[in-house]
Amino acid sequence: MYSSFLQVPAMSNPTGGLSEDSVYGSRMGLTESSLAILERDRGSVETWDVEDTKPCVESLQLSMPSLYLSCFDMLLTEDAAWLVKVSEASPTLAMPMSRMEPRQEPEQCPVIDSQGQGLSPGLEGQEEERSLEQVQSMVVGEVLKDIETACKLLNITPDPIEWNTGNVQKWLLWTEHLYRLPQAGKAFQELTGKDLCAMSEEEFRQRSPQCGDTLHAHLDIWKSAAWMKERCSIGDTKVTGGEELWSEADSSCSGQPIHLWQFLRELLLKPHNYGRCIRWLNKEKGIFKIEDSAHVARLWGQRKNRPAMNYDKLSRSIRQYYKKGIIRKPDVSQRLVYQFVHPV
DNA sequence: TAGAAGGATCTAA
DNA sequence: TTAGATCCTTCTA
């Protein structure tokens, strides 16, 4: 069932090579528990009690349902026939099926009604395949986007491997709260992300009999998403000539346009990569300095496919943020120094 | 001279 | 409509 989620042909392999897909399938293979999680959590998402949640994760909670709904939208396209059969056989199962109807977002519903177009069976199959690919791309984009949002809120990296013990505890707290799981943080104390990733589902269950399998499944989703981001970053590097390796999920992965302020923050969050061209002067206050204006402008131009980009144009765009209250000049104005109005 | 500031206009999504 | 891109003039360190 998850195979459709995992192959992602449109994004991973523009040339359509089979070998890449098979690699994807093997690496992206989520466990049965992960699959079950998606199905099980959907119910809790639908009965979400937003008022009951903590403010710090509120926006995240509103964001996460789209992940699961998207997954189910995608599953619908692949397993619709099977589900219809099941629903016909079982009125009990028919109800969840009706609840799984895709949201009314025509532009995000690429399942083309080929019936009325008199397509031959072969063309119809191709159309369905293309539609499925589009849906898969969107699902992946949603997953990456929602995880990225979570990362920003929790101030952790998307790749669990890189988490320290504090990051692990943050993630555990967040997951427990979001899915109303019993507290299991103590059972995973002193464990880094690397330790966590090395643990089997059974080991999760041993540490937390009540929700170990659920946590393991959620971690599995994160690991897969992190791997996909990595794949996407490599693709970007090829496109841009390999000058830089984007380690954050970017617009080309999620399908969303990136804003200049987001781009600048991405650079700032990777000092080991971009510290020579842009760096924090005061991270707490959101004050940063562009050390190499030409380089930053060139990177932005690469990102937006604007070869003629220069600092004059980039700085004009930054100044547009003054009115919007996103970026401003610090109280003590200095050349090439700006300040995020709402630092992370 | 490079950068800052901001007006005006165009473009792509 | 929005977010940038582009071009421009004026000012400042």
XYZ file of C-alpha atoms (C1' of nucleotides) in Angstrom:
370
model
C 0.000 0.000 0.000
C 2.813 2.382 0.809
C 4.615 1.642 -2.392
C 2.770 4.437 -4.163
C 3.942 6.926 -1.561
C 7.483 5.779 -1.797
C 8.389 5.697 -5.424
C 7.895 9.371 -6.238
C 8.986 9.091 -9.859
C 8.301 12.686 -10.847
C 10.609 14.126 -8.242
C 13.277 11.568 -7.777
C 14.000 10.609 -11.300
C 13.154 13.067 -14.026
C 14.527 10.736 -16.635
C 12.201 7.989 -15.525
C 14.872 5.388 -14.900
C 13.692 2.264 -13.194
C 16.787 1.804 -11.133
C 16.220 5.016 -9.223
C 12.681 4.034 -8.440
C 13.751 0.723 -7.104
C 16.308 2.426 -4.897
C 13.593 4.708 -3.655
C 11.308 1.869 -2.936
C 13.823 0.035 -0.855
C 15.073 3.009 1.099
C 11.716 4.642 1.480
C 9.985 1.518 2.632
C 8.109 2.423 5.757
C 7.116 -0.228 8.188
C 3.676 -1.706 8.529
C 3.362 0.292 11.733
C 3.968 3.538 9.900
C 1.164 2.660 7.587
C -1.090 1.798 10.444
C -0.207 5.073 12.096
C -1.464 7.071 9.185
C -4.736 5.252 9.264
C -5.112 5.307 13.021
C -4.125 8.928 13.523
C -6.525 10.145 10.932
C -9.334 9.663 13.388
C -7.696 11.784 16.038
C -6.935 14.454 13.499
C -10.554 14.692 12.538
C -11.620 15.142 16.121
C -8.961 17.686 16.826
C -9.511 19.957 19.753
C -7.506 23.020 18.854
C -8.467 24.935 21.961
C -7.035 22.187 24.049
C -3.588 22.594 22.592
C -0.593 24.554 23.628
C -0.024 27.763 21.700
C 3.507 26.861 20.753
C 2.439 23.979 18.602
C -0.887 25.302 17.486
C 0.101 26.183 13.974
C 1.861 22.894 13.652
C -1.181 20.994 14.696
C -3.242 22.782 12.128
C -0.639 21.922 9.605
C -0.168 18.234 10.269
C -3.637 17.019 9.314
C -2.926 18.033 5.763
C -0.098 15.542 5.753
C -2.327 12.673 6.609
C -5.230 13.836 4.531
C -2.880 14.127 1.612
C -1.646 10.634 2.210
C -5.180 9.381 2.201
C -6.037 11.375 -0.864
C -3.166 9.649 -2.541
C -4.149 6.250 -1.234
C -7.580 6.822 -2.623
C -6.275 7.081 -6.135
C -4.363 3.862 -5.891
C -6.592 1.720 -3.808
C -9.927 3.174 -4.726
C -11.077 0.079 -6.534
C -10.125 -2.141 -3.642
C -11.729 0.160 -1.128
C -14.932 0.365 -3.109
C -15.120 -3.418 -3.106
C -14.557 -3.495 0.619
C -17.117 -0.807 1.247
C -19.659 -2.625 -0.835
C -19.081 -5.750 1.185
C -19.092 -3.985 4.523
C -21.342 -1.030 5.358
C -19.215 -0.391 8.417
C -16.166 0.170 6.301
C -18.118 2.209 3.816
C -18.429 5.091 6.245
C -14.699 5.773 6.666
C -14.435 5.540 2.922
C -16.875 8.381 2.510
C -15.021 10.383 5.126
C -11.889 9.972 3.122
C -13.178 11.999 0.227
C -10.545 14.415 -0.995
C -10.802 18.001 0.071
C -12.380 20.307 -2.431
C -9.237 21.700 -3.943
C -9.621 21.333 -7.691
C -6.090 22.428 -8.446
C -4.786 19.757 -6.116
C -6.948 17.011 -7.499
C -5.237 15.807 -10.627
C -7.285 12.642 -10.947
C -8.660 13.240 -14.388
C -12.064 12.045 -15.324
C -11.147 10.132 -18.408
C -14.463 8.409 -18.743
C -16.162 11.198 -20.547
C -13.271 11.804 -22.862
C -13.456 8.561 -24.785
C -9.850 7.637 -24.078
C -8.627 4.247 -25.113
C -7.676 1.863 -22.290
C -3.986 2.457 -22.973
C -4.258 6.231 -22.895
C -6.455 5.998 -19.872
C -3.795 3.989 -18.098
C -1.169 6.561 -18.986
C -3.401 9.364 -17.784
C -3.978 7.556 -14.504
C -0.283 6.946 -14.136
C 0.486 10.616 -14.711
C -2.230 11.635 -12.305
C -0.878 9.271 -9.716
C 2.588 10.716 -10.155
C 1.246 14.215 -9.661
C -0.570 13.193 -6.511
C 2.510 11.431 -5.221
C 4.575 14.550 -5.774
C 2.048 16.617 -3.891
C 1.943 14.153 -1.017
C 5.695 14.221 -0.722
C 5.637 17.994 -0.863
C 3.082 18.103 1.938
C 5.075 15.696 4.084
C 8.267 17.689 3.629
C 6.490 20.958 4.232
C 4.818 19.808 7.432
C 7.990 18.303 8.805
C 9.834 21.465 7.949
C 7.221 23.452 9.838
C 7.668 21.161 12.816
C 11.417 21.615 12.620
C 11.066 25.375 12.668
C 8.751 25.293 15.643
C 10.883 22.853 17.593
C 14.146 24.274 16.319
C 15.442 20.862 15.346
C 16.880 19.514 12.123
C 14.663 17.378 9.885
C 17.055 14.468 9.992
C 16.644 12.472 13.231
C 20.211 11.196 12.870
C 21.449 14.672 13.769
C 19.379 15.084 16.913
C 21.048 15.402 20.270
C 19.361 14.180 23.434
C 17.554 17.488 23.845
C 16.225 17.359 20.302
C 15.001 13.813 20.890
C 13.107 14.910 23.982
C 11.575 17.830 22.082
C 10.429 15.528 19.320
C 9.036 13.030 21.814
C 7.127 15.713 23.693
C 5.755 17.118 20.487
C 4.694 13.728 19.108
C 3.156 12.697 22.408
C 1.231 15.922 22.651
C 0.169 15.987 19.028
C -1.129 12.427 19.006
C -2.156 12.279 22.635
C 0.196 9.489 23.478
C 1.155 8.576 27.023
C 4.355 10.263 28.149
C 7.381 8.215 27.214
C 10.131 10.786 27.349
C 11.821 9.234 30.367
C 12.070 5.885 28.629
C 14.182 7.501 25.935
C 16.312 9.743 28.127
C 19.976 10.062 27.232
C 19.308 8.783 23.727
C 20.466 10.733 20.710
C 18.769 10.705 17.350
C 21.373 8.284 16.116
C 20.569 5.900 18.954
C 16.895 6.266 18.220
C 17.328 5.542 14.529
C 19.316 2.426 15.292
C 16.549 1.008 17.473
C 14.114 -1.564 16.175
C 10.396 -1.394 16.675
C 10.721 -4.117 19.281
C 13.233 -2.049 21.232
C 10.840 0.891 21.116
C 8.121 -1.320 22.505
C 10.406 -2.571 25.258
C 11.108 0.972 26.383
C 7.523 2.084 25.996
C 5.007 -0.763 25.817
C 2.113 1.675 25.471
C 3.244 3.743 22.524
C 6.668 2.465 21.469
C 5.363 1.124 18.183
C 3.629 4.412 17.422
C 6.725 6.451 18.152
C 8.812 4.116 16.060
C 6.400 4.522 13.170
C 6.456 8.316 13.422
C 10.218 8.287 13.519
C 10.141 6.101 10.444
C 8.200 8.765 8.569
C 10.671 11.448 9.631
C 13.619 9.311 8.577
C 12.090 8.725 5.181
C 11.311 12.404 4.708
C 14.869 13.325 5.699
C 16.207 10.903 3.181
C 13.991 12.387 0.501
C 15.201 15.874 1.323
C 18.712 14.662 0.909
C 17.845 13.184 -2.465
C 16.238 16.415 -3.520
C 19.224 18.451 -2.359
C 21.524 16.354 -4.494
C 19.257 16.996 -7.470
C 19.496 20.725 -6.843
C 23.236 20.599 -6.677
C 23.372 18.979 -10.081
C 21.175 21.702 -11.499
C 23.225 24.538 -10.058
C 26.538 23.110 -11.032
C 27.368 21.750 -7.637
C 28.536 24.970 -6.049
C 26.515 24.473 -2.914
C 24.654 21.588 -1.374
C 21.230 22.625 -0.158
C 20.652 20.794 3.052
C 17.266 22.301 3.740
C 14.152 21.219 1.931
C 13.557 23.934 -0.588
C 10.882 25.119 -2.898
C 11.887 22.753 -5.644
C 11.177 19.882 -3.290
C 7.962 21.081 -1.744
C 6.547 22.682 -4.834
C 6.111 25.927 -2.952
C 7.850 29.150 -3.952
C 10.426 30.231 -1.459
C 10.513 33.714 -0.017
C 13.669 35.718 0.172
C 13.499 35.942 3.956
C 13.206 32.155 4.155
C 16.153 31.774 1.867
C 18.269 34.113 3.985
C 17.316 32.217 7.097
C 18.266 28.947 5.436
C 21.707 30.324 4.724
C 22.015 31.609 8.274
C 21.034 28.210 9.662
C 23.953 26.624 7.840
C 26.950 28.608 9.051
C 29.347 25.819 8.134
C 28.234 26.182 4.518
C 27.453 29.870 4.182
C 29.126 31.510 7.162
C 31.565 33.236 4.896
C 28.856 35.092 2.992
C 26.186 35.633 5.656
C 26.225 35.204 9.435
C 24.406 36.052 12.621
C 25.589 39.046 14.601
C 22.962 38.424 17.236
C 20.889 35.332 16.626
C 18.547 35.991 19.567
C 17.636 39.386 18.142
C 17.658 38.125 14.589
C 20.422 40.496 13.546
C 22.548 39.239 10.680
C 25.227 40.554 8.409
C 25.719 39.876 4.728
C 29.471 39.457 4.472
C 29.652 38.768 0.762
C 26.790 40.576 -0.910
C 27.682 39.392 -4.406
C 27.800 35.768 -3.325
C 24.500 35.903 -1.482
C 22.916 37.580 -4.487
C 24.350 34.922 -6.757
C 22.969 32.154 -4.565
C 19.567 33.815 -4.554
C 19.736 34.168 -8.312
C 20.556 30.482 -8.637
C 17.701 29.571 -6.372
C 15.218 31.638 -8.336
C 16.781 30.951 -11.701
C 17.592 34.627 -12.150
C 21.127 34.788 -13.528
C 21.054 38.599 -13.590
C 20.418 38.862 -9.848
C 22.737 41.200 -7.975
C 22.894 42.720 -4.537
C 21.224 45.917 -5.698
C 18.112 43.969 -6.660
C 18.294 41.630 -3.698
C 18.596 44.528 -1.253
C 15.619 46.213 -2.895
C 13.615 43.068 -2.207
C 14.838 43.039 1.378
C 13.725 46.638 1.763
C 10.253 45.649 0.621
C 10.132 43.654 3.865
C 10.426 46.849 5.896
C 6.820 47.748 5.208
C 5.681 44.176 5.761
C 7.387 43.982 9.130
C 9.484 40.948 8.271
C 12.953 42.480 8.153
C 14.188 45.869 9.271
C 17.409 47.709 9.847
C 18.749 47.306 13.376
C 18.472 50.239 15.767
C 22.105 51.020 15.112
C 22.136 50.897 11.338
C 25.194 49.376 9.723
C 26.005 48.548 6.166
C 24.858 45.086 5.091
C 23.311 44.461 8.491
C 19.631 43.599 8.774
C 17.355 42.263 11.459
C 14.464 39.814 11.392
C 11.546 41.516 13.125
C 10.415 38.142 14.510
C 13.532 36.101 15.168
C 13.073 32.342 15.494
C 32.189 54.083 -4.695
C 29.253 50.844 -2.465
C 25.395 50.665 -0.095
C 20.794 52.524 1.586
C 16.317 54.121 0.659
C 12.322 54.211 -1.874
C 9.339 55.247 -6.231
C 7.686 53.221 -10.434
C 6.744 49.555 -13.446
C 6.778 44.878 -15.081
C 6.241 39.818 -14.590
C 5.067 35.269 -13.091
C 2.330 32.459 -10.333
C -3.243 39.856 -5.827
C 1.191 39.087 -4.272
C 6.119 38.664 -4.235
C 9.880 39.667 -6.599
C 12.627 41.615 -10.395
C 14.214 45.517 -12.633
C 15.415 50.227 -13.289
C 15.847 54.512 -11.586
C 17.160 58.769 -8.635
C 18.874 60.677 -4.513
C 21.449 60.525 -0.412
C 25.203 59.069 2.756
C 29.400 57.085 4.846
